């Protein structure tokens, strides 16, 4: 399993607008059919640069599906965010491979 992680630091002045935008953007990414789920999480570390930081984790169906997303969809889907928040947003992307998963059943 491959997780496509996008970490975003958004300036406080654009935070509310960005949060509304990302909540609409995530379903658009999922609609490509390349991912089976996504999680929007807030990073709970205070950044020296200020702003607020979030992580969006998309679970790809496969390595091939992620590669197809890069080739077929990524540029098109990044355009709006770049236009709206260019100087208010800093983002980077990482790929994570799930090695093993664990859970606990609490009874």
PDB file of C-alpha atoms in Angstrom:
ATOM      1  CA  UNK A   1       0.000   0.000   0.000  1.00  0.00           C
ATOM      2  CA  UNK A   2       1.264   3.449  -0.950  1.00  0.00           C
ATOM      3  CA  UNK A   3       0.263   6.635   0.871  1.00  0.00           C
ATOM      4  CA  UNK A   4       0.615   9.893  -1.018  1.00  0.00           C
ATOM      5  CA  UNK A   5       1.096  12.534   1.677  1.00  0.00           C
ATOM      6  CA  UNK A   6       0.754  16.258   1.052  1.00  0.00           C
ATOM      7  CA  UNK A   7       1.906  18.504   3.901  1.00  0.00           C
ATOM      8  CA  UNK A   8       0.739  22.110   3.720  1.00  0.00           C
ATOM      9  CA  UNK A   9       1.574  25.143   5.828  1.00  0.00           C
ATOM     10  CA  UNK A  10      -1.031  27.834   5.306  1.00  0.00           C
ATOM     11  CA  UNK A  11      -0.741  31.427   6.465  1.00  0.00           C
ATOM     12  CA  UNK A  12      -3.267  32.411   9.136  1.00  0.00           C
ATOM     13  CA  UNK A  13      -4.640  35.139   6.848  1.00  0.00           C
ATOM     14  CA  UNK A  14      -5.788  32.528   4.315  1.00  0.00           C
ATOM     15  CA  UNK A  15      -6.500  29.634   6.696  1.00  0.00           C
ATOM     16  CA  UNK A  16     -10.298  29.649   6.672  1.00  0.00           C
ATOM     17  CA  UNK A  17     -10.538  30.046   2.903  1.00  0.00           C
ATOM     18  CA  UNK A  18      -7.936  27.288   2.368  1.00  0.00           C
ATOM     19  CA  UNK A  19      -9.676  24.885   4.775  1.00  0.00           C
ATOM     20  CA  UNK A  20     -12.948  25.314   2.890  1.00  0.00           C
ATOM     21  CA  UNK A  21     -11.104  24.870  -0.418  1.00  0.00           C
ATOM     22  CA  UNK A  22      -9.209  21.710   0.642  1.00  0.00           C
ATOM     23  CA  UNK A  23     -12.419  20.074   1.875  1.00  0.00           C
ATOM     24  CA  UNK A  24     -13.757  20.446  -1.680  1.00  0.00           C
ATOM     25  CA  UNK A  25     -10.423  19.560  -3.301  1.00  0.00           C
ATOM     26  CA  UNK A  26      -9.982  16.187  -1.575  1.00  0.00           C
ATOM     27  CA  UNK A  27     -13.169  14.695  -3.126  1.00  0.00           C
ATOM     28  CA  UNK A  28     -11.933  15.879  -6.536  1.00  0.00           C
ATOM     29  CA  UNK A  29      -8.679  13.951  -6.021  1.00  0.00           C
ATOM     30  CA  UNK A  30     -10.613  10.872  -4.903  1.00  0.00           C
ATOM     31  CA  UNK A  31     -12.855  11.182  -7.972  1.00  0.00           C
ATOM     32  CA  UNK A  32      -9.847  10.365 -10.173  1.00  0.00           C
ATOM     33  CA  UNK A  33     -10.278   6.753  -9.055  1.00  0.00           C
ATOM     34  CA  UNK A  34      -6.583   6.450  -8.166  1.00  0.00           C
ATOM     35  CA  UNK A  35      -7.105   6.471  -4.378  1.00  0.00           C
ATOM     36  CA  UNK A  36      -9.374   4.547  -2.066  1.00  0.00           C
ATOM     37  CA  UNK A  37      -9.518   7.004   0.836  1.00  0.00           C
ATOM     38  CA  UNK A  38      -8.082  10.197   2.247  1.00  0.00           C
ATOM     39  CA  UNK A  39      -7.518  11.715   5.674  1.00  0.00           C
ATOM     40  CA  UNK A  40      -7.155  15.399   6.456  1.00  0.00           C
ATOM     41  CA  UNK A  41      -5.133  15.882   9.640  1.00  0.00           C
ATOM     42  CA  UNK A  42      -3.866  18.925  11.497  1.00  0.00           C
ATOM     43  CA  UNK A  43      -0.201  18.831  12.506  1.00  0.00           C
ATOM     44  CA  UNK A  44      -0.034  19.615  16.220  1.00  0.00           C
ATOM     45  CA  UNK A  45       3.371  21.253  16.230  1.00  0.00           C
ATOM     46  CA  UNK A  46       3.790  25.000  16.362  1.00  0.00           C
ATOM     47  CA  UNK A  47       5.761  26.118  13.329  1.00  0.00           C
ATOM     48  CA  UNK A  48       8.544  28.715  13.650  1.00  0.00           C
ATOM     49  CA  UNK A  49       7.347  30.263  10.386  1.00  0.00           C
ATOM     50  CA  UNK A  50       3.832  30.661  11.779  1.00  0.00           C
ATOM     51  CA  UNK A  51       0.662  29.600  10.079  1.00  0.00           C
ATOM     52  CA  UNK A  52      -1.023  26.262  10.505  1.00  0.00           C
ATOM     53  CA  UNK A  53       0.103  22.952   9.098  1.00  0.00           C
ATOM     54  CA  UNK A  54      -2.010  20.097   7.754  1.00  0.00           C
ATOM     55  CA  UNK A  55      -1.320  16.707   6.253  1.00  0.00           C
ATOM     56  CA  UNK A  56      -3.552  15.115   3.651  1.00  0.00           C
ATOM     57  CA  UNK A  57      -2.940  11.386   3.299  1.00  0.00           C
ATOM     58  CA  UNK A  58      -4.308   9.641   0.223  1.00  0.00           C
ATOM     59  CA  UNK A  59      -4.203   5.830   0.111  1.00  0.00           C
ATOM     60  CA  UNK A  60      -3.418   4.823  -3.458  1.00  0.00           C
ATOM     61  CA  UNK A  61      -4.858   1.637  -4.908  1.00  0.00           C
ATOM     62  CA  UNK A  62      -1.346   0.728  -6.079  1.00  0.00           C
ATOM     63  CA  UNK A  63       2.005   2.152  -7.136  1.00  0.00           C
ATOM     64  CA  UNK A  64       0.710   2.117 -10.704  1.00  0.00           C
ATOM     65  CA  UNK A  65      -2.382   4.092  -9.695  1.00  0.00           C
ATOM     66  CA  UNK A  66      -0.229   6.762  -8.039  1.00  0.00           C
ATOM     67  CA  UNK A  67       1.999   6.979 -11.109  1.00  0.00           C
ATOM     68  CA  UNK A  68      -1.117   7.360 -13.272  1.00  0.00           C
ATOM     69  CA  UNK A  69      -2.337  10.159 -10.965  1.00  0.00           C
ATOM     70  CA  UNK A  70       0.945  12.020 -11.462  1.00  0.00           C
ATOM     71  CA  UNK A  71       0.737  11.584 -15.223  1.00  0.00           C
ATOM     72  CA  UNK A  72      -2.983  12.189 -15.771  1.00  0.00           C
ATOM     73  CA  UNK A  73      -4.340  14.352 -12.949  1.00  0.00           C
ATOM     74  CA  UNK A  74      -1.840  16.004 -10.590  1.00  0.00           C
ATOM     75  CA  UNK A  75      -0.963  19.115 -12.611  1.00  0.00           C
ATOM     76  CA  UNK A  76      -4.604  19.886 -13.418  1.00  0.00           C
ATOM     77  CA  UNK A  77      -5.709  19.490  -9.788  1.00  0.00           C
ATOM     78  CA  UNK A  78      -2.865  21.598  -8.359  1.00  0.00           C
ATOM     79  CA  UNK A  79      -3.592  24.656 -10.511  1.00  0.00           C
ATOM     80  CA  UNK A  80      -6.468  26.123  -8.461  1.00  0.00           C
ATOM     81  CA  UNK A  81      -4.638  25.858  -5.142  1.00  0.00           C
ATOM     82  CA  UNK A  82      -1.543  27.433  -6.598  1.00  0.00           C
ATOM     83  CA  UNK A  83      -3.549  30.334  -8.061  1.00  0.00           C
ATOM     84  CA  UNK A  84      -5.582  30.957  -4.913  1.00  0.00           C
ATOM     85  CA  UNK A  85      -2.883  30.557  -2.263  1.00  0.00           C
ATOM     86  CA  UNK A  86       0.460  30.941  -4.070  1.00  0.00           C
ATOM     87  CA  UNK A  87       2.194  33.238  -1.596  1.00  0.00           C
ATOM     88  CA  UNK A  88       0.207  32.059   1.451  1.00  0.00           C
ATOM     89  CA  UNK A  89       0.905  28.340   1.172  1.00  0.00           C
ATOM     90  CA  UNK A  90       3.994  26.160   1.370  1.00  0.00           C
ATOM     91  CA  UNK A  91       3.573  22.482   0.539  1.00  0.00           C
ATOM     92  CA  UNK A  92       5.608  19.379  -0.027  1.00  0.00           C
ATOM     93  CA  UNK A  93       4.749  15.849  -1.007  1.00  0.00           C
ATOM     94  CA  UNK A  94       6.048  12.507   0.205  1.00  0.00           C
ATOM     95  CA  UNK A  95       5.300   8.920  -0.676  1.00  0.00           C
ATOM     96  CA  UNK A  96       5.018   6.384   2.116  1.00  0.00           C
ATOM     97  CA  UNK A  97       4.953   2.615   1.769  1.00  0.00           C
ATOM     98  CA  UNK A  98       2.940   0.789   4.401  1.00  0.00           C
ATOM     99  CA  UNK A  99       5.127  -1.972   5.788  1.00  0.00           C
ATOM    100  CA  UNK A 100       2.648  -3.408   8.283  1.00  0.00           C
ATOM    101  CA  UNK A 101      -0.535  -2.368  10.041  1.00  0.00           C
ATOM    102  CA  UNK A 102      -1.686  -3.052  13.586  1.00  0.00           C
ATOM    103  CA  UNK A 103      -4.868  -2.464  15.531  1.00  0.00           C
ATOM    104  CA  UNK A 104      -6.302  -3.189  18.925  1.00  0.00           C
ATOM    105  CA  UNK A 105      -9.826  -4.355  19.692  1.00  0.00           C
ATOM    106  CA  UNK A 106     -10.928  -2.852  22.971  1.00  0.00           C
ATOM    107  CA  UNK A 107     -13.671  -4.851  24.651  1.00  0.00           C
TER     108      UNK A 107
END
